[in-house]
Short mmCIF file of C-alpha atoms in Angstrom, two decimals:
data_model
loop_
_atom_site.label_atom_id
_atom_site.label_comp_id
_atom_site.label_asym_id
_atom_site.label_seq_id
_atom_site.Cartn_x
_atom_site.Cartn_y
_atom_site.Cartn_z
CA MET E 1 0.00 0.00 0.00
CA LYS E 2 1.39 3.37 -1.02
CA SER E 3 2.11 5.75 1.84
CA PRO E 4 0.13 9.01 1.81
CA SER E 5 2.17 11.96 0.56
CA MET E 6 3.24 14.21 3.42
CA LEU E 7 3.83 17.06 0.96
CA ARG E 8 0.26 16.75 -0.34
CA GLY E 9 -1.03 16.67 3.21
CA LEU E 10 1.10 19.67 4.14
CA LEU E 11 -0.13 21.70 1.15
CA SER E 12 -3.74 20.76 1.89
CA PHE E 13 -3.47 21.70 5.58
CA SER E 14 -1.39 24.81 4.92
CA SER E 15 -3.69 26.22 2.24
CA MET E 16 -6.72 25.94 4.52
CA THR E 17 -4.75 27.30 7.48
CA MET E 18 -3.61 30.22 5.31
CA VAL E 19 -7.26 31.15 4.76
CA SER E 20 -7.87 30.96 8.51
CA ARG E 21 -4.81 33.07 9.38
CA VAL E 22 -5.62 35.76 6.82
CA LEU E 23 -9.14 36.01 8.20
CA GLY E 24 -7.60 36.08 11.67
CA LEU E 25 -5.68 39.15 10.60
CA VAL E 26 -8.89 40.73 9.30
CA ARG E 27 -10.50 39.86 12.65
CA ASP E 28 -7.77 41.64 14.60
CA ILE E 29 -7.90 44.64 12.27
CA SER E 30 -11.64 44.86 12.90
CA MET E 31 -11.15 44.66 16.67
CA SER E 32 -8.38 47.25 16.69
CA HIS E 33 -10.48 49.62 14.59
CA VAL E 34 -13.61 49.29 16.78
CA PHE E 35 -12.11 48.93 20.27
CA GLY E 36 -8.46 50.09 20.07
CA ALA E 37 -6.06 49.15 22.89
CA SER E 38 -8.34 49.81 25.86
CA ALA E 39 -9.30 48.30 29.22
CA ALA E 40 -12.28 46.61 27.51
CA THR E 41 -10.05 45.00 24.88
CA ASP E 42 -7.63 43.88 27.59
CA ALA E 43 -10.58 42.28 29.45
CA PHE E 44 -11.62 40.32 26.36
CA VAL E 45 -8.06 39.20 25.62
CA ILE E 46 -7.76 37.84 29.18
CA ALA E 47 -11.19 36.19 29.10
CA PHE E 48 -10.68 34.59 25.69
CA ARG E 49 -7.15 33.44 26.48
CA ILE E 50 -8.37 31.26 29.39
CA PRO E 51 -10.71 28.93 27.41
CA ASN E 52 -8.38 29.20 24.40
CA PHE E 53 -5.52 28.03 26.60
CA MET E 54 -7.57 25.10 27.93
CA ARG E 55 -8.58 24.20 24.37
CA ARG E 56 -4.95 24.01 23.27
CA LEU E 57 -3.91 22.29 26.49
CA PHE E 58 -6.62 19.60 26.73
CA ALA E 59 -7.84 19.29 23.16
CA GLU E 60 -5.34 20.28 20.48
CA GLY E 61 -2.39 19.78 22.84
CA SER E 62 -2.41 16.81 25.16
CA PHE E 63 -5.49 15.07 23.80
CA SER E 64 -4.53 15.13 20.11
CA THR E 65 -0.94 14.09 20.73
CA ALA E 66 -2.13 11.14 22.86
CA PHE E 67 -5.18 10.22 20.78
CA VAL E 68 -3.81 10.29 17.21
CA PRO E 69 -0.97 7.72 17.72
CA VAL E 70 -3.27 5.29 19.58
CA PHE E 71 -6.13 5.79 17.11
CA THR E 72 -3.69 5.27 14.22
CA GLU E 73 -2.41 2.06 15.82
CA VAL E 74 -5.94 0.65 16.18
CA LYS E 75 -6.71 1.72 12.60
CA GLU E 76 -3.61 -0.05 11.27
CA THR E 77 -3.80 -3.23 13.39
CA GLY E 78 -7.43 -3.58 14.58
CA THR E 79 -10.88 -4.02 13.06
CA ARG E 80 -13.40 -1.42 11.92
CA GLU E 81 -15.66 -2.28 14.85
CA GLN E 82 -12.85 -1.73 17.32
CA LEU E 83 -12.21 1.68 15.77
CA LYS E 84 -15.89 2.66 16.06
CA GLU E 85 -16.04 1.42 19.64
CA LEU E 86 -12.93 3.42 20.55
CA LEU E 87 -14.34 6.62 19.05
CA ALA E 88 -17.67 6.19 20.85
CA ARG E 89 -15.97 5.61 24.20
CA VAL E 90 -13.50 8.47 23.78
CA SER E 91 -16.17 10.98 22.71
CA GLY E 92 -18.44 9.96 25.61
CA THR E 93 -15.68 10.22 28.19
CA LEU E 94 -14.24 13.46 26.82
CA GLY E 95 -17.70 15.02 26.57
CA GLY E 96 -18.61 14.08 30.13
CA VAL E 97 -15.41 15.50 31.59
CA LEU E 98 -15.75 18.67 29.53
CA LEU E 99 -19.32 19.27 30.73
CA VAL E 100 -18.09 19.24 34.33
CA VAL E 101 -15.12 21.51 33.56
CA THR E 102 -17.33 23.96 31.64
CA GLY E 103 -19.92 24.08 34.42
CA LEU E 104 -17.29 24.73 37.08
CA GLY E 105 -15.67 27.44 34.97
CA MET E 106 -18.97 29.30 34.55
CA VAL E 107 -19.91 29.03 38.23
CA PHE E 108 -16.50 30.13 39.49
CA ALA E 109 -15.86 32.76 36.79
CA PRO E 110 -14.94 35.50 39.33
CA GLN E 111 -12.33 33.25 40.92
CA VAL E 112 -10.97 32.28 37.50
CA ALA E 113 -10.73 35.95 36.49
CA SER E 114 -8.95 36.91 39.71
CA MET E 115 -6.51 34.00 39.29
CA PHE E 116 -5.41 34.95 35.78
CA ALA E 117 -5.79 38.73 35.99
CA PRO E 118 -4.89 39.72 39.56
CA GLY E 119 -3.79 43.13 38.33
CA ALA E 120 -7.42 43.91 37.40
CA LEU E 121 -8.66 43.57 41.00
CA ASP E 122 -7.88 47.24 41.64
CA ASN E 123 -10.12 48.21 38.71
CA PRO E 124 -13.68 46.99 39.56
CA HIS E 125 -15.11 47.84 36.13
CA LYS E 126 -12.38 45.96 34.27
CA PHE E 127 -12.62 43.00 36.67
CA ASP E 128 -16.43 42.74 36.35
CA LEU E 129 -16.13 42.95 32.57
CA THR E 130 -13.48 40.22 32.57
CA THR E 131 -15.69 38.01 34.77
CA ASP E 132 -18.73 38.42 32.48
CA LEU E 133 -16.63 37.60 29.42
CA VAL E 134 -15.08 34.53 31.10
CA ARG E 135 -18.56 33.20 31.89
CA LEU E 136 -19.73 33.81 28.32
CA THR E 137 -16.70 32.30 26.57
CA PHE E 138 -16.10 29.29 28.82
CA PRO E 139 -18.52 26.92 26.96
CA PHE E 140 -16.22 27.39 23.96
CA ILE E 141 -13.98 24.77 25.63
CA PHE E 142 -16.67 22.07 25.41
CA PHE E 143 -17.53 22.51 21.75
CA VAL E 144 -14.06 23.19 20.40
CA SER E 145 -12.57 20.21 22.27
CA LEU E 146 -15.11 17.89 20.63
CA ASN E 147 -14.14 19.60 17.39
CA ALA E 148 -10.50 18.67 18.11
CA LEU E 149 -11.56 15.03 18.53
CA ALA E 150 -13.23 15.07 15.12
CA ALA E 151 -10.15 16.76 13.65
CA GLY E 152 -7.89 14.07 15.14
CA VAL E 153 -9.98 11.36 13.49
CA LEU E 154 -9.88 13.09 10.10
CA ASN E 155 -6.13 13.75 10.37
CA SER E 156 -5.57 10.05 11.09
CA PHE E 157 -7.18 9.34 7.71
CA HIS E 158 -4.93 12.04 6.16
CA ARG E 159 -7.85 14.40 5.64
CA PHE E 160 -6.29 17.68 6.72
CA ALA E 161 -8.19 20.35 4.79
CA LEU E 162 -11.49 20.52 6.71
CA PRO E 163 -9.92 20.55 10.22
CA ALA E 164 -7.58 23.34 9.10
CA LEU E 165 -10.53 25.29 7.67
CA ALA E 166 -12.68 25.05 10.81
CA PRO E 167 -11.02 28.03 12.60
CA VAL E 168 -12.26 30.23 9.74
CA ILE E 169 -15.69 30.03 11.40
CA LEU E 170 -14.32 31.57 14.61
CA ASN E 171 -12.70 34.42 12.70
CA LEU E 172 -15.86 35.13 10.67
CA CYS E 173 -17.99 35.18 13.83
CA MET E 174 -15.57 37.55 15.58
CA ILE E 175 -15.43 39.88 12.56
CA ALA E 176 -19.24 39.99 12.55
CA GLY E 177 -19.22 40.55 16.30
CA ALA E 178 -16.88 43.54 16.06
CA LEU E 179 -18.38 45.23 12.99
CA TRP E 180 -22.08 44.33 13.24
CA LEU E 181 -23.07 43.30 16.77
CA ALA E 182 -20.84 45.55 18.92
CA PRO E 183 -22.51 48.86 17.85
CA ARG E 184 -25.89 47.35 18.83
CA LEU E 185 -24.96 46.41 22.41
CA GLN E 186 -24.89 48.58 25.53
CA VAL E 187 -21.48 47.05 26.39
CA PRO E 188 -19.90 46.68 22.91
CA ILE E 189 -17.05 44.31 23.91
CA MET E 190 -19.62 41.67 24.98
CA ALA E 191 -20.23 41.11 21.27
CA MET E 192 -16.86 39.36 21.10
CA GLY E 193 -17.89 36.96 23.88
CA TRP E 194 -21.10 36.03 22.05
CA ALA E 195 -19.11 35.59 18.82
CA VAL E 196 -16.75 33.10 20.50
CA LEU E 197 -19.66 31.09 21.95
CA VAL E 198 -21.52 30.84 18.64
CA ALA E 199 -18.31 29.95 16.78
CA GLY E 200 -17.64 27.02 19.13
CA VAL E 201 -21.00 25.45 18.29
CA LEU E 202 -20.65 26.05 14.55
CA GLN E 203 -17.11 24.64 14.37
CA TRP E 204 -18.21 21.41 16.02
CA LEU E 205 -21.19 21.01 13.67
CA PHE E 206 -18.94 21.75 10.68
CA LEU E 207 -16.80 18.58 11.07
CA LEU E 208 -19.48 16.08 12.11
CA PRO E 209 -20.63 15.28 8.52
CA ALA E 210 -17.05 14.44 7.48
CA VAL E 211 -16.68 11.98 10.39
CA ARG E 212 -20.05 10.46 9.47
CA GLN E 213 -18.82 9.92 5.91
CA LEU E 214 -16.02 7.73 7.32
CA GLY E 215 -18.70 5.50 8.86
CA LEU E 216 -17.32 5.97 12.37
CA LEU E 217 -19.97 8.17 13.99
CA GLN E 218 -21.81 6.42 16.82
CA ARG E 219 -23.69 7.41 19.96
CA PRO E 220 -21.11 8.52 22.58
CA ARG E 221 -20.70 6.16 25.54
CA TRP E 222 -18.93 6.53 28.85
CA GLY E 223 -15.64 4.66 28.67
CA TRP E 224 -13.58 5.56 31.71
CA ASN E 225 -12.61 1.91 32.26
CA HIS E 226 -12.14 0.98 28.60
CA PRO E 227 -8.51 -0.26 28.27
CA VAL E 228 -7.62 1.84 25.21
CA VAL E 229 -9.28 4.93 26.67
CA ARG E 230 -7.28 4.40 29.87
CA ARG E 231 -4.16 4.12 27.76
CA ILE E 232 -4.93 7.45 26.04
CA MET E 233 -5.48 9.06 29.44
CA ARG E 234 -2.16 7.73 30.72
CA LEU E 235 -0.45 9.28 27.71
CA MET E 236 -2.37 12.54 28.19
CA VAL E 237 -1.22 13.19 31.75
CA PRO E 238 2.38 14.11 30.94
CA THR E 239 1.43 15.81 27.65
CA LEU E 240 -0.92 18.12 29.56
CA PHE E 241 2.29 19.97 30.30
CA GLY E 242 4.76 18.88 27.68
CA SER E 243 2.77 19.77 24.56
CA SER E 244 1.60 23.15 25.78
CA VAL E 245 4.64 24.88 27.22
CA ALA E 246 4.13 27.86 24.93
CA GLN E 247 0.50 28.14 26.06
CA LEU E 248 1.43 27.88 29.72
CA ASN E 249 4.00 30.58 29.17
CA LEU E 250 1.36 32.79 27.56
CA LEU E 251 -1.05 32.21 30.43
CA LEU E 252 1.55 32.97 33.07
CA ASP E 253 2.48 36.01 31.00
CA THR E 254 -1.21 37.00 31.20
CA VAL E 255 -0.96 37.03 34.98
CA VAL E 256 2.21 39.15 34.91
CA ILE E 257 1.00 41.52 32.21
CA SER E 258 -2.20 42.28 34.13
CA PHE E 259 -0.03 44.43 36.44
CA LEU E 260 1.36 46.49 33.54
CA VAL E 261 0.00 49.64 31.91
CA THR E 262 -3.46 49.43 30.26
CA GLY E 263 -3.19 48.27 26.67
CA SER E 264 -0.27 45.88 27.28
CA GLN E 265 -2.51 42.80 26.86
CA THR E 266 -3.76 44.09 23.52
CA TRP E 267 -0.32 45.11 22.22
CA LEU E 268 1.07 41.63 22.87
CA TRP E 269 -2.09 39.94 21.54
CA GLN E 270 -1.94 41.89 18.25
CA ALA E 271 1.77 41.10 17.87
CA THR E 272 1.19 37.35 17.98
CA ARG E 273 -0.96 37.61 14.85
CA PHE E 274 2.11 38.11 12.67
CA LEU E 275 3.74 34.98 14.11
CA GLU E 276 0.57 32.96 13.63
CA LEU E 277 0.89 33.04 9.86
CA PRO E 278 4.28 31.30 9.43
CA LEU E 279 3.89 29.29 12.65
CA GLY E 280 0.35 28.11 11.96
CA VAL E 281 0.61 27.65 8.22
CA PHE E 282 3.92 25.76 8.34
CA GLY E 283 5.00 24.94 11.90
CA VAL E 284 1.71 23.60 13.23
CA ALA E 285 0.83 22.20 9.80
CA LEU E 286 4.08 20.20 9.65
CA GLY E 287 3.57 18.88 13.18
CA THR E 288 0.00 17.85 12.38
CA VAL E 289 0.87 16.20 9.06
CA ILE E 290 4.01 14.44 10.29
CA LEU E 291 2.47 12.89 13.44
CA PRO E 292 0.37 10.21 11.68
CA SER E 293 3.30 9.37 9.36
CA LEU E 294 5.77 9.02 12.24
CA SER E 295 3.21 6.94 14.16
CA ARG E 296 2.77 4.63 11.16
CA HIS E 297 6.55 4.20 10.76
CA HIS E 298 6.87 3.48 14.48
CA VAL E 299 4.07 0.90 14.45
CA GLY E 300 5.66 -0.75 11.42
CA THR E 301 9.12 -0.63 13.09
CA ASP E 302 10.43 1.28 10.06
CA ARG E 303 13.29 3.17 11.74
CA GLU E 304 14.71 4.41 8.43
CA GLY E 305 11.35 5.76 7.31
CA PHE E 306 10.86 7.43 10.70
CA SER E 307 14.22 9.20 10.43
CA ARG E 308 13.62 10.30 6.83
CA ALA E 309 10.18 11.73 7.65
CA LEU E 310 11.58 13.72 10.58
CA ASP E 311 14.55 14.95 8.50
CA TRP E 312 12.13 16.17 5.82
CA GLY E 313 10.11 18.04 8.46
CA LEU E 314 13.18 19.78 9.89
CA ARG E 315 14.40 20.94 6.47
CA ILE E 316 11.04 22.33 5.43
CA THR E 317 10.66 24.11 8.78
CA LEU E 318 14.00 25.91 8.46
CA LEU E 319 13.26 26.78 4.84
CA ILE E 320 10.26 28.80 6.03
CA ALA E 321 11.03 29.83 9.62
CA LEU E 322 14.41 31.50 9.11
CA PRO E 323 13.38 33.91 6.32
CA ALA E 324 10.08 34.55 8.15
CA MET E 325 12.00 35.56 11.29
CA LEU E 326 14.28 37.94 9.38
CA ALA E 327 11.37 39.46 7.47
CA LEU E 328 9.40 40.07 10.67
CA LEU E 329 12.41 41.68 12.34
CA LEU E 330 12.77 44.15 9.46
CA LEU E 331 9.07 44.71 8.76
CA ALA E 332 7.63 44.82 12.30
CA GLU E 333 6.84 48.54 12.16
CA PRO E 334 5.50 48.55 8.56
CA LEU E 335 3.24 45.56 9.27
CA VAL E 336 1.67 46.94 12.43
CA ALA E 337 1.29 50.47 11.05
CA THR E 338 -0.32 49.22 7.84
CA PHE E 339 -2.76 46.72 9.31
CA PHE E 340 -3.65 48.09 12.74
CA GLN E 341 -3.01 51.85 12.89
CA ASN E 342 -6.55 53.02 12.17
CA GLY E 343 -9.73 53.93 14.04
CA ARG E 344 -9.10 53.78 17.79
CA PHE E 345 -5.65 52.15 17.39
CA THR E 346 -3.20 55.07 17.73
CA VAL E 347 0.40 55.71 16.63
CA THR E 348 1.56 54.90 20.17
CA ASP E 349 -0.38 51.62 20.12
CA ALA E 350 1.22 50.73 16.79
CA ARG E 351 4.70 51.47 18.12
CA MET E 352 4.14 49.32 21.22
CA ALA E 353 2.75 46.41 19.19
CA ALA E 354 5.66 46.65 16.72
CA MET E 355 8.12 46.32 19.59
CA SER E 356 6.33 43.10 20.59
CA VAL E 357 6.51 41.74 17.03
CA PHE E 358 10.23 42.40 16.92
CA ALA E 359 10.90 40.61 20.23
CA LEU E 360 8.60 37.64 19.55
CA SER E 361 9.87 37.03 16.01
CA VAL E 362 13.36 36.22 17.33
CA GLY E 363 11.93 32.97 18.71
CA LEU E 364 10.02 31.97 15.56
CA PRO E 365 12.49 29.26 14.38
CA ALA E 366 12.47 27.65 17.82
CA TYR E 367 8.65 27.77 18.06
CA ALA E 368 8.35 26.07 14.66
CA LEU E 369 11.07 23.45 15.25
CA VAL E 370 9.51 22.43 18.57
CA LYS E 371 6.22 21.79 16.71
CA VAL E 372 8.11 19.31 14.50
CA LEU E 373 10.21 17.69 17.24
CA LEU E 374 7.32 16.98 19.63
CA PRO E 375 5.62 14.47 17.26
CA ALA E 376 8.92 12.54 17.15
CA PHE E 377 8.36 11.78 20.84
CA TYR E 378 4.58 11.43 20.85
CA SER E 379 4.51 9.10 17.83
CA ARG E 380 6.66 6.70 19.89
CA GLN E 381 4.26 7.27 22.81
CA ASP E 382 7.09 8.87 24.77
CA THR E 383 5.22 11.62 26.59
CA ARG E 384 7.58 12.05 29.53
CA THR E 385 10.65 13.47 27.81
CA PRO E 386 8.86 16.60 26.52
CA VAL E 387 7.66 17.24 30.08
CA ARG E 388 11.22 17.47 31.33
CA ALA E 389 12.08 19.98 28.63
CA GLY E 390 8.84 21.84 29.27
CA VAL E 391 9.46 22.24 32.99
CA VAL E 392 12.90 23.71 32.40
CA ALA E 393 11.59 26.04 29.67
CA LEU E 394 8.70 27.22 31.84
CA VAL E 395 10.97 28.02 34.78
CA ALA E 396 13.38 29.77 32.41
CA ASN E 397 10.52 31.83 30.97
CA MET E 398 9.40 33.11 34.38
CA ALA E 399 13.00 33.90 35.35
CA PHE E 400 13.50 35.77 32.06
CA ASN E 401 10.21 37.63 32.65
CA GLY E 402 11.41 39.01 35.95
CA LEU E 403 14.87 39.80 34.60
CA PHE E 404 13.79 41.72 31.49
CA ILE E 405 10.88 43.58 33.10
CA ALA E 406 13.24 44.74 35.87
CA LEU E 407 15.91 45.71 33.31
CA LEU E 408 13.50 47.67 31.11
CA TYR E 409 11.96 49.33 34.17
CA GLN E 410 15.39 50.54 35.27
CA LEU E 411 16.09 51.87 31.77
CA TRP E 412 12.74 53.56 31.04
CA ALA E 413 11.11 54.56 34.36
CA THR E 414 11.23 58.23 35.36
CA PRO E 415 11.94 59.35 38.95
CA VAL E 416 8.23 60.22 39.35
CA GLN E 417 7.19 56.73 38.24
CA ARG E 418 9.68 55.13 40.62
CA ALA E 419 8.42 57.16 43.58
CA GLY E 420 5.27 55.05 44.04
CA GLY E 421 7.12 51.76 44.45
CA TRP E 422 7.66 48.75 42.18
CA ILE E 423 4.02 47.60 41.67
CA ASP E 424 2.65 51.10 41.03
CA GLY E 425 5.69 51.95 38.96
CA ILE E 426 5.42 49.12 36.42
CA ALA E 427 1.73 49.97 35.94
CA GLN E 428 2.78 53.40 34.64
CA VAL E 429 5.73 52.60 32.35
CA PRO E 430 4.61 51.69 28.79
CA GLY E 431 6.62 49.11 26.87
CA LEU E 432 7.47 46.69 29.69
CA HIS E 433 5.40 44.02 27.92
CA VAL E 434 8.37 43.70 25.53
CA GLY E 435 10.26 41.99 28.37
CA LEU E 436 7.70 39.19 28.31
CA ALA E 437 8.06 38.81 24.54
CA ILE E 438 11.86 38.55 24.83
CA ALA E 439 11.49 35.99 27.63
CA SER E 440 9.11 33.86 25.53
CA SER E 441 11.55 33.82 22.62
CA LEU E 442 14.54 32.82 24.76
CA SER E 443 12.63 30.09 26.64
CA SER E 444 11.50 28.60 23.31
CA TYR E 445 15.17 28.09 22.40
CA VAL E 446 15.75 26.41 25.77
CA ASN E 447 12.85 24.05 25.02
CA PHE E 448 14.14 23.27 21.52
CA ALA E 449 17.74 22.67 22.68
CA LEU E 450 16.64 20.14 25.31
CA LEU E 451 14.28 18.29 22.95
CA TRP E 452 16.99 18.13 20.29
CA HIS E 453 19.53 16.81 22.78
CA TRP E 454 17.27 14.02 24.01
CA LEU E 455 16.11 13.12 20.51
CA LYS E 456 19.70 12.65 19.37
CA ARG E 457 20.45 10.61 22.47
CA ALA E 458 17.47 8.31 21.76
CA GLY E 459 19.11 7.33 18.46
CA VAL E 460 15.88 7.44 16.39
CA TYR E 461 17.05 10.21 14.07
CA ARG E 462 20.00 10.11 11.70
CA ARG E 463 20.76 13.17 9.62
CA ALA E 464 20.28 12.55 5.90
CA PRO E 465 22.91 13.68 3.34
CA GLY E 466 22.72 17.19 1.91
CA TRP E 467 22.45 19.37 5.01
CA SER E 468 25.58 21.40 4.21
CA ARG E 469 24.17 22.29 0.80
CA HIS E 470 20.81 23.09 2.42
CA TRP E 471 22.41 25.51 4.93
CA LEU E 472 24.43 27.22 2.18
CA ARG E 473 21.37 27.82 0.02
CA LEU E 474 19.40 29.02 3.01
CA GLY E 475 22.10 31.43 4.18
CA VAL E 476 22.71 33.04 0.79
CA ALA E 477 18.98 33.32 -0.01
CA CYS E 478 18.25 34.92 3.38
CA ALA E 479 21.13 37.39 2.93
CA ALA E 480 19.80 38.42 -0.48
CA MET E 481 16.29 38.93 0.93
CA VAL E 482 17.60 40.99 3.87
CA ALA E 483 19.54 43.27 1.49
CA VAL E 484 16.37 43.98 -0.51
CA LEU E 485 14.28 44.66 2.61
CA LEU E 486 16.92 46.97 4.09
CA ALA E 487 16.98 48.95 0.85
CA GLY E 488 13.20 49.26 1.02
CA ARG E 489 13.26 50.46 4.64
CA TRP E 490 15.89 53.07 3.66
CA LEU E 491 13.73 54.23 0.77
CA TRP E 492 10.55 54.46 2.91
CA PRO E 493 11.61 55.19 6.50
CA ASP E 494 8.32 56.74 7.76
CA TRP E 495 5.33 54.43 8.32
CA SER E 496 3.34 56.24 11.01
CA HIS E 497 2.57 59.57 9.34
CA VAL E 498 1.69 58.57 5.77
CA LYS E 499 -1.68 57.65 4.31
CA VAL E 500 -2.97 54.11 4.74
CA PHE E 501 -3.00 53.57 0.96
CA ASP E 502 0.67 54.53 0.72
CA ARG E 503 1.57 52.22 3.61
CA ALA E 504 -0.29 49.37 1.91
CA TRP E 505 1.43 49.60 -1.48
CA HIS E 506 4.85 50.20 0.07
CA LEU E 507 4.42 47.09 2.24
CA ALA E 508 3.16 45.06 -0.73
CA VAL E 509 6.26 46.02 -2.74
CA LEU E 510 8.57 45.04 0.14
CA VAL E 511 6.86 41.69 0.77
CA VAL E 512 6.71 40.71 -2.90
CA THR E 513 10.26 41.78 -3.78
CA GLY E 514 11.67 40.20 -0.62
CA GLY E 515 9.82 36.92 -1.24
CA VAL E 516 10.73 36.79 -4.94
CA THR E 517 14.39 37.52 -4.12
CA TYR E 518 14.49 34.71 -1.55
CA VAL E 519 12.90 32.13 -3.86
CA ALA E 520 14.98 33.22 -6.87
CA ALA E 521 18.20 32.91 -4.85
CA LEU E 522 17.21 29.41 -3.74
CA PHE E 523 16.59 28.28 -7.32
CA ALA E 524 19.76 29.98 -8.56
CA LEU E 525 21.69 27.85 -6.05
CA GLY E 526 20.18 24.62 -7.34
CA PHE E 527 17.02 24.23 -5.23
CA ARG E 528 14.13 22.46 -7.03
CA VAL E 529 10.49 21.73 -6.18
CA ARG E 530 11.31 18.02 -5.95
CA ASP E 531 13.49 18.85 -2.93
CA LEU E 532 10.26 19.53 -1.01
CA ARG E 533 9.16 15.93 -1.34
CA ALA E 534 9.90 13.44 1.42
CA HIS E 535 12.41 10.83 0.25
#
């Protein structure tokens, strides 16, 4: 039987994810235009980040990385009836647990808000708004986690397009919430909470017909004691931490950033949008596509195939992540000014968000490479090793947070701001959120270095020939692209005080010429499309 093409799966997943990410950018533009960087926007960012974190932690994180390898193994070695039974038991158990978690989250919304946004306690209006939004968005966890289960099933059958397209529904609902519903509500920001809730239901309903077409859809049944379900749960426990280090870092950053000046949550939130495109379209896509293939090679004890698949993933990741990092470093200000500086989003807001983009983009290669390395452990059902790396990275992130916030405070705070003490002082100095972005980037490299070390020590990966040639092509092509972008920045130095139309065409010229230069340099050095295929 011919193995499914990973390149075809990657292109399918990436193209649908590209649509989602572009609409995500439109969503954030809509929000910045309507709400700006305000206390209300900060409240929504906090409230949405909590269920979004739990979704990535329990559903797309730990659950998917534990479920897909086991589901793939049953699909490859078991019967159709066993596969249907497993899905029924898993959906029943997951749904039951999620109902309890969702109910508790809604009942204890004030406690949840105070836990993750302690800095808002001194602002009763902001705290009450955060609590209301937490209560409204919390059911999103239930529906989107069931959606992740359906996506895991489809991915196991190498059907990547629909799961990648599902987040488009969330973006469309949030765009409608900002532009249509918000002006009609007494508290406009509540429109975003309703948009998230509706999107969760619609996303779940969107994937159900595709699972039914596979002939696997059955009535959910409780399966806590089912042996395969228990096995998935045992694999989930360590991955609850290991697969979501970046999310845990973001959530802990949310706690820290709640003490900073108003708008800091929004500035950091908007900055992540520009990392989502290369990271989601290629990093997450590669991790999603490569996991079933690595699992199949592991089940079939094909060590050579396992190593080749992983080598292919690493090369493709670097081919995208390195130029994306350099482009974001050089185009941080043009990107933010062009897309977000309008309506209620001011020049100062744009400058603060651009600083975040610059700091976060440094870690882009590490973020993407971790997404590819983690499946190399999970496909072998080794869920403990990533936990060890995750613990170290998480501790490093918090240490870096304290270090860089203190350093920037010492550099930027005025004597008047220092007079009120440390806590009052950091709430008055704009720009300290950049310290958190720098810390996230550095801790991602710590995570990658540890995973790489332990992967090499496990002996499951052997570097394929051609890496020296790959690095040479990559280095020369990146240098050529950087030269073109630097020339463009010299030609158009001002991005804050020119018309939006001028910003747009200047940015388009820079992006197109930079991209064409990079690709042309690669091909001039002997790169060919066939090099993208897994060997």
